[in-house]
Amino acid sequence: MTTIAVRRHRPVAVSVTVAVLWFLGVTAFGGGLAMMLGYTPPAAWLDGIPVVTNWVVPGLVLGLGFGLGSLVTGFGVLRRPHVAWLGFAERLTGHHWSWSATILIGLGHIAWIALELVYLPELSVLQAVYGPIGVALAGLPLLPSVRGYLRAPR
């Protein structure tokens, strides 16, 4: 008897999720790198921010957390690689680790933009662009097509 391998169709919502993750990843990595190299908002803006005394830590969070984190997660959504040490997340949620990571990046990004709105003395068009990106990343994985595509193998 011959068996035929069935290739799973990638839903449009999955492709959109990957595109949003990679957009955030590339731009956040670039922004974080710029901050670490000294291209920063005015130093006076730090006066109203508790705990933060320079732009290095926000640059690291932006570049590594949201930048590289989004790029790796986008790859995970696209290719669904097995990562043994992330198996606990799959057992806990019933979905590939990248499903949980996308939601966490989205929620983290919403918090990041909210903190900017509270602590920075000026509003930026970037907040209007990146706020909805956080909402999209928190919400896209909840769509049935994305949930189905990223369901963990039994």
CSV table of N, CA and C in Angstrom, one decimal, residues 19-116:
chain,number,residue,atom,x,y,z
A,19,ALA,N,4.9,37.6,9.3
A,19,ALA,CA,5.3,38.9,8.7
A,19,ALA,C,5.3,40.0,9.8
A,20,VAL,N,4.3,40.0,10.7
A,20,VAL,CA,4.3,41.0,11.8
A,20,VAL,C,5.5,40.7,12.8
A,21,LEU,N,5.7,39.5,13.1
A,21,LEU,CA,6.9,39.1,14.0
A,21,LEU,C,8.2,39.6,13.4
A,22,TRP,N,8.4,39.3,12.1
A,22,TRP,CA,9.6,39.7,11.4
A,22,TRP,C,9.8,41.2,11.3
A,23,PHE,N,8.7,41.9,11.0
A,23,PHE,CA,8.7,43.3,10.9
A,23,PHE,C,9.2,43.9,12.3
A,24,LEU,N,8.5,43.4,13.4
A,24,LEU,CA,8.9,43.9,14.7
A,24,LEU,C,10.3,43.5,15.0
A,25,GLY,N,10.7,42.3,14.6
A,25,GLY,CA,12.1,41.8,14.9
A,25,GLY,C,13.1,42.6,14.3
A,26,VAL,N,13.0,42.9,13.0
A,26,VAL,CA,14.0,43.7,12.3
A,26,VAL,C,14.1,45.1,12.8
A,27,THR,N,12.9,45.7,13.0
A,27,THR,CA,12.9,47.1,13.4
A,27,THR,C,13.3,47.3,14.9
A,28,ALA,N,12.9,46.3,15.7
A,28,ALA,CA,13.3,46.4,17.1
A,28,ALA,C,14.8,46.1,17.3
A,29,PHE,N,15.3,45.2,16.6
A,29,PHE,CA,16.7,44.9,16.7
A,29,PHE,C,17.5,46.1,16.2
A,30,GLY,N,17.1,46.7,15.1
A,30,GLY,CA,17.8,47.9,14.7
A,30,GLY,C,17.7,49.1,15.7
A,31,GLY,N,16.5,49.3,16.2
A,31,GLY,CA,16.3,50.3,17.2
A,31,GLY,C,17.1,50.0,18.5
A,32,GLY,N,17.1,48.8,19.0
A,32,GLY,CA,17.9,48.5,20.1
A,32,GLY,C,19.4,48.6,19.9
A,33,LEU,N,19.8,48.2,18.8
A,33,LEU,CA,21.3,48.4,18.4
A,33,LEU,C,21.6,49.9,18.4
A,34,ALA,N,20.8,50.7,17.8
A,34,ALA,CA,21.0,52.1,17.7
A,34,ALA,C,21.1,52.7,19.1
A,35,MET,N,20.2,52.3,20.0
A,35,MET,CA,20.2,52.8,21.4
A,35,MET,C,21.5,52.4,22.1
A,36,MET,N,22.0,51.2,21.9
A,36,MET,CA,23.2,50.7,22.5
A,36,MET,C,24.4,51.4,22.0
A,37,LEU,N,24.3,51.9,20.7
A,37,LEU,CA,25.5,52.6,20.1
A,37,LEU,C,25.4,54.1,20.4
A,38,GLY,N,24.4,54.6,21.1
A,38,GLY,CA,24.4,56.0,21.5
A,38,GLY,C,23.4,56.8,20.8
A,39,TYR,N,22.7,56.3,19.8
A,39,TYR,CA,21.7,57.0,19.1
A,39,TYR,C,20.4,56.9,20.0
A,40,THR,N,20.2,57.8,20.9
A,40,THR,CA,19.2,57.6,21.9
A,40,THR,C,18.2,58.8,22.0
A,41,PRO,N,17.1,58.6,22.6
A,41,PRO,CA,16.3,59.8,22.9
A,41,PRO,C,17.0,60.7,23.9
A,42,PRO,N,16.6,61.9,24.1
A,42,PRO,CA,17.3,62.8,25.0
A,42,PRO,C,17.5,62.2,26.4
A,43,ALA,N,18.6,62.4,26.9
A,43,ALA,CA,19.0,61.9,28.3
A,43,ALA,C,18.0,62.4,29.3
A,44,ALA,N,17.5,63.6,29.1
A,44,ALA,CA,16.6,64.2,30.1
A,44,ALA,C,15.3,63.4,30.3
A,45,TRP,N,15.0,62.6,29.2
A,45,TRP,CA,13.8,61.8,29.3
A,45,TRP,C,13.9,60.7,30.4
A,46,LEU,N,15.1,60.4,30.8
A,46,LEU,CA,15.4,59.4,31.8
A,46,LEU,C,15.0,59.8,33.2
A,47,ASP,N,14.9,61.2,33.4
A,47,ASP,CA,14.6,61.7,34.7
A,47,ASP,C,13.3,61.2,35.3
A,48,GLY,N,12.3,61.0,34.4
A,48,GLY,CA,11.0,60.6,34.9
A,48,GLY,C,10.8,59.1,35.0
A,49,ILE,N,11.9,58.3,34.6
A,49,ILE,CA,11.7,56.9,34.5
A,49,ILE,C,12.4,56.2,35.8
A,50,PRO,N,11.6,55.5,36.6
A,50,PRO,CA,12.2,54.9,37.8
A,50,PRO,C,13.2,53.8,37.4
A,51,VAL,N,14.2,53.6,38.1
A,51,VAL,CA,15.2,52.5,38.0
A,51,VAL,C,16.1,52.6,36.8
A,52,VAL,N,15.7,53.2,35.7
A,52,VAL,CA,16.5,53.2,34.4
A,52,VAL,C,17.4,54.5,34.5
A,53,THR,N,18.7,54.3,34.4
A,53,THR,CA,19.6,55.5,34.5
A,53,THR,C,20.3,55.8,33.2
A,54,ASN,N,20.2,54.8,32.2
A,54,ASN,CA,20.7,55.1,30.9
A,54,ASN,C,19.9,54.3,29.8
A,55,TRP,N,20.2,54.5,28.6
A,55,TRP,CA,19.4,53.8,27.5
A,55,TRP,C,19.9,52.4,27.1
A,56,VAL,N,21.0,51.9,27.8
A,56,VAL,CA,21.5,50.6,27.5
A,56,VAL,C,20.5,49.5,27.8
A,57,VAL,N,20.0,49.5,28.9
A,57,VAL,CA,19.0,48.4,29.3
A,57,VAL,C,17.8,48.5,28.4
A,58,PRO,N,17.1,49.6,28.2
A,58,PRO,CA,16.0,49.6,27.2
A,58,PRO,C,16.5,49.2,25.8
A,59,GLY,N,17.7,49.5,25.4
A,59,GLY,CA,18.2,49.1,24.1
A,59,GLY,C,18.4,47.6,24.1
A,60,LEU,N,18.8,47.0,25.2
A,60,LEU,CA,19.0,45.5,25.2
A,60,LEU,C,17.6,44.8,25.2
A,61,VAL,N,16.7,45.3,25.9
A,61,VAL,CA,15.3,44.8,25.9
A,61,VAL,C,14.7,44.9,24.5
A,62,LEU,N,14.8,46.0,23.9
A,62,LEU,CA,14.3,46.2,22.6
A,62,LEU,C,15.0,45.4,21.6
A,63,GLY,N,16.3,45.4,21.6
A,63,GLY,CA,17.1,44.6,20.5
A,63,GLY,C,17.1,43.1,20.7
A,64,LEU,N,17.3,42.7,21.9
A,64,LEU,CA,17.3,41.2,22.1
A,64,LEU,C,16.0,40.6,22.4
A,65,GLY,N,15.2,41.3,23.3
A,65,GLY,CA,13.9,40.7,23.6
A,65,GLY,C,12.9,40.8,22.5
A,66,PHE,N,12.6,42.0,22.0
A,66,PHE,CA,11.7,42.2,21.0
A,66,PHE,C,12.3,41.9,19.6
A,67,GLY,N,13.5,42.3,19.4
A,67,GLY,CA,14.2,42.1,18.1
A,67,GLY,C,14.5,40.6,17.8
A,68,LEU,N,15.5,40.1,18.5
A,68,LEU,CA,15.8,38.7,18.2
A,68,LEU,C,14.7,37.7,18.6
A,69,GLY,N,14.1,38.1,19.7
A,69,GLY,CA,13.0,37.2,20.2
A,69,GLY,C,11.9,37.1,19.1
A,70,SER,N,11.5,38.2,18.5
A,70,SER,CA,10.5,38.1,17.4
A,70,SER,C,11.0,37.4,16.2
A,71,LEU,N,12.2,37.6,15.8
A,71,LEU,CA,12.8,36.9,14.7
A,71,LEU,C,12.8,35.3,14.9
A,72,VAL,N,13.2,34.9,16.1
A,72,VAL,CA,13.3,33.5,16.4
A,72,VAL,C,11.8,32.9,16.5
A,73,THR,N,10.9,33.7,17.1
A,73,THR,CA,9.6,33.2,17.2
A,73,THR,C,8.9,33.1,15.8
A,74,GLY,N,9.2,34.1,14.9
A,74,GLY,CA,8.7,34.1,13.6
A,74,GLY,C,9.2,32.8,12.8
A,75,PHE,N,10.4,32.5,13.0
A,75,PHE,CA,11.0,31.3,12.4
A,75,PHE,C,10.2,30.1,13.0
A,76,GLY,N,10.0,30.1,14.3
A,76,GLY,CA,9.3,29.0,14.9
A,76,GLY,C,7.9,28.8,14.4
A,77,VAL,N,7.2,29.9,14.2
A,77,VAL,CA,5.8,29.8,13.6
A,77,VAL,C,5.9,29.2,12.2
A,78,LEU,N,6.8,29.7,11.4
A,78,LEU,CA,7.0,29.3,10.0
A,78,LEU,C,7.4,27.8,9.9
A,79,ARG,N,8.4,27.4,10.6
A,79,ARG,CA,9.0,26.1,10.4
A,79,ARG,C,8.6,25.1,11.5
A,80,ARG,N,8.1,25.5,12.6
A,80,ARG,CA,7.6,24.7,13.7
A,80,ARG,C,8.7,23.6,14.1
A,81,PRO,N,9.9,24.1,14.4
A,81,PRO,CA,11.0,23.2,14.8
A,81,PRO,C,10.7,22.7,16.2
A,82,HIS,N,11.2,21.4,16.5
A,82,HIS,CA,11.1,20.9,17.8
A,82,HIS,C,12.3,21.3,18.6
A,83,VAL,N,12.0,21.9,19.8
A,83,VAL,CA,13.1,22.3,20.7
A,83,VAL,C,12.8,21.6,22.0
A,84,ALA,N,13.6,20.7,22.4
A,84,ALA,CA,13.3,19.8,23.5
A,84,ALA,C,13.1,20.6,24.8
A,85,TRP,N,13.9,21.6,25.1
A,85,TRP,CA,13.7,22.3,26.4
A,85,TRP,C,12.5,23.1,26.4
A,86,LEU,N,11.8,23.3,25.3
A,86,LEU,CA,10.5,24.1,25.3
A,86,LEU,C,9.3,23.2,25.2
A,87,GLY,N,9.6,21.9,25.4
A,87,GLY,CA,8.5,20.9,25.4
A,87,GLY,C,7.4,21.2,26.5
A,88,PHE,N,7.9,21.7,27.6
A,88,PHE,CA,7.0,22.0,28.7
A,88,PHE,C,5.9,23.0,28.3
A,89,ALA,N,6.2,23.9,27.4
A,89,ALA,CA,5.3,24.9,26.9
A,89,ALA,C,4.2,24.2,26.0
A,90,GLU,N,4.7,23.3,25.2
A,90,GLU,CA,3.8,22.6,24.4
A,90,GLU,C,2.8,21.7,25.2
A,91,ARG,N,3.4,21.0,26.2
A,91,ARG,CA,2.5,20.2,27.0
A,91,ARG,C,1.5,21.0,27.8
A,92,LEU,N,1.9,22.2,28.2
A,92,LEU,CA,1.1,23.1,29.0
A,92,LEU,C,-0.1,23.7,28.2
A,93,THR,N,0.2,24.1,27.0
A,93,THR,CA,-0.7,24.8,26.1
A,93,THR,C,-1.4,23.9,25.1
A,94,GLY,N,-0.7,22.8,24.7
A,94,GLY,CA,-1.2,22.0,23.6
A,94,GLY,C,-0.9,22.6,22.3
A,95,HIS,N,0.0,23.6,22.2
A,95,HIS,CA,0.4,24.2,21.0
A,95,HIS,C,1.9,24.3,20.9
A,96,HIS,N,2.4,24.5,19.7
A,96,HIS,CA,3.8,24.6,19.5
A,96,HIS,C,4.3,25.8,20.3
A,97,TRP,N,5.6,25.8,20.8
A,97,TRP,CA,6.1,26.8,21.7
A,97,TRP,C,6.0,28.2,21.0
A,98,SER,N,6.1,28.3,19.7
A,98,SER,CA,6.0,29.6,19.1
A,98,SER,C,4.7,30.3,19.2
A,99,TRP,N,3.6,29.5,19.5
A,99,TRP,CA,2.3,30.0,19.7
A,99,TRP,C,2.3,30.8,21.0
A,100,SER,N,2.8,30.2,22.1
A,100,SER,CA,2.9,30.9,23.4
A,100,SER,C,3.9,32.1,23.3
A,101,ALA,N,5.0,31.9,22.6
A,101,ALA,CA,6.0,33.0,22.5
A,101,ALA,C,5.4,34.2,21.8
A,102,THR,N,4.6,34.0,20.7
A,102,THR,CA,4.0,35.1,20.0
A,102,THR,C,3.0,35.9,20.9
A,103,ILE,N,2.2,35.2,21.7
A,103,ILE,CA,1.3,35.9,22.6
A,103,ILE,C,2.1,36.7,23.7
A,104,LEU,N,3.2,36.1,24.2
A,104,LEU,CA,4.0,36.7,25.2
A,104,LEU,C,4.7,38.0,24.6
A,105,ILE,N,5.2,37.9,23.4
A,105,ILE,CA,5.8,39.0,22.8
A,105,ILE,C,4.8,40.1,22.6
A,106,GLY,N,3.6,39.7,22.2
A,106,GLY,CA,2.5,40.7,22.0
A,106,GLY,C,2.1,41.4,23.3
A,107,LEU,N,1.9,40.7,24.3
A,107,LEU,CA,1.6,41.2,25.6
A,107,LEU,C,2.7,42.1,26.2
A,108,GLY,N,4.0,41.6,26.0
A,108,GLY,CA,5.1,42.4,26.4
A,108,GLY,C,5.2,43.7,25.7
A,109,HIS,N,4.9,43.6,24.4
A,109,HIS,CA,5.0,44.9,23.6
A,109,HIS,C,3.9,45.9,24.0
A,110,ILE,N,2.7,45.4,24.3
A,110,ILE,CA,1.7,46.2,24.8
A,110,ILE,C,2.1,46.9,26.0
A,111,ALA,N,2.7,46.2,27.0
A,111,ALA,CA,3.2,46.8,28.2
A,111,ALA,C,4.3,47.8,27.9
A,112,TRP,N,5.2,47.5,27.0
A,112,TRP,CA,6.3,48.4,26.6
A,112,TRP,C,5.8,49.7,26.1
A,113,ILE,N,4.8,49.7,25.2
A,113,ILE,CA,4.2,50.9,24.7
A,113,ILE,C,3.4,51.6,25.8
A,114,ALA,N,2.7,50.9,26.7
A,114,ALA,CA,2.0,51.6,27.8
A,114,ALA,C,3.0,52.3,28.7
A,115,LEU,N,4.1,51.7,29.0
A,115,LEU,CA,5.2,52.3,29.8
A,115,LEU,C,5.7,53.6,29.1
A,116,GLU,N,5.9,53.5,27.8
A,116,GLU,CA,6.3,54.7,27.1
A,116,GLU,C,5.3,55.8,27.2
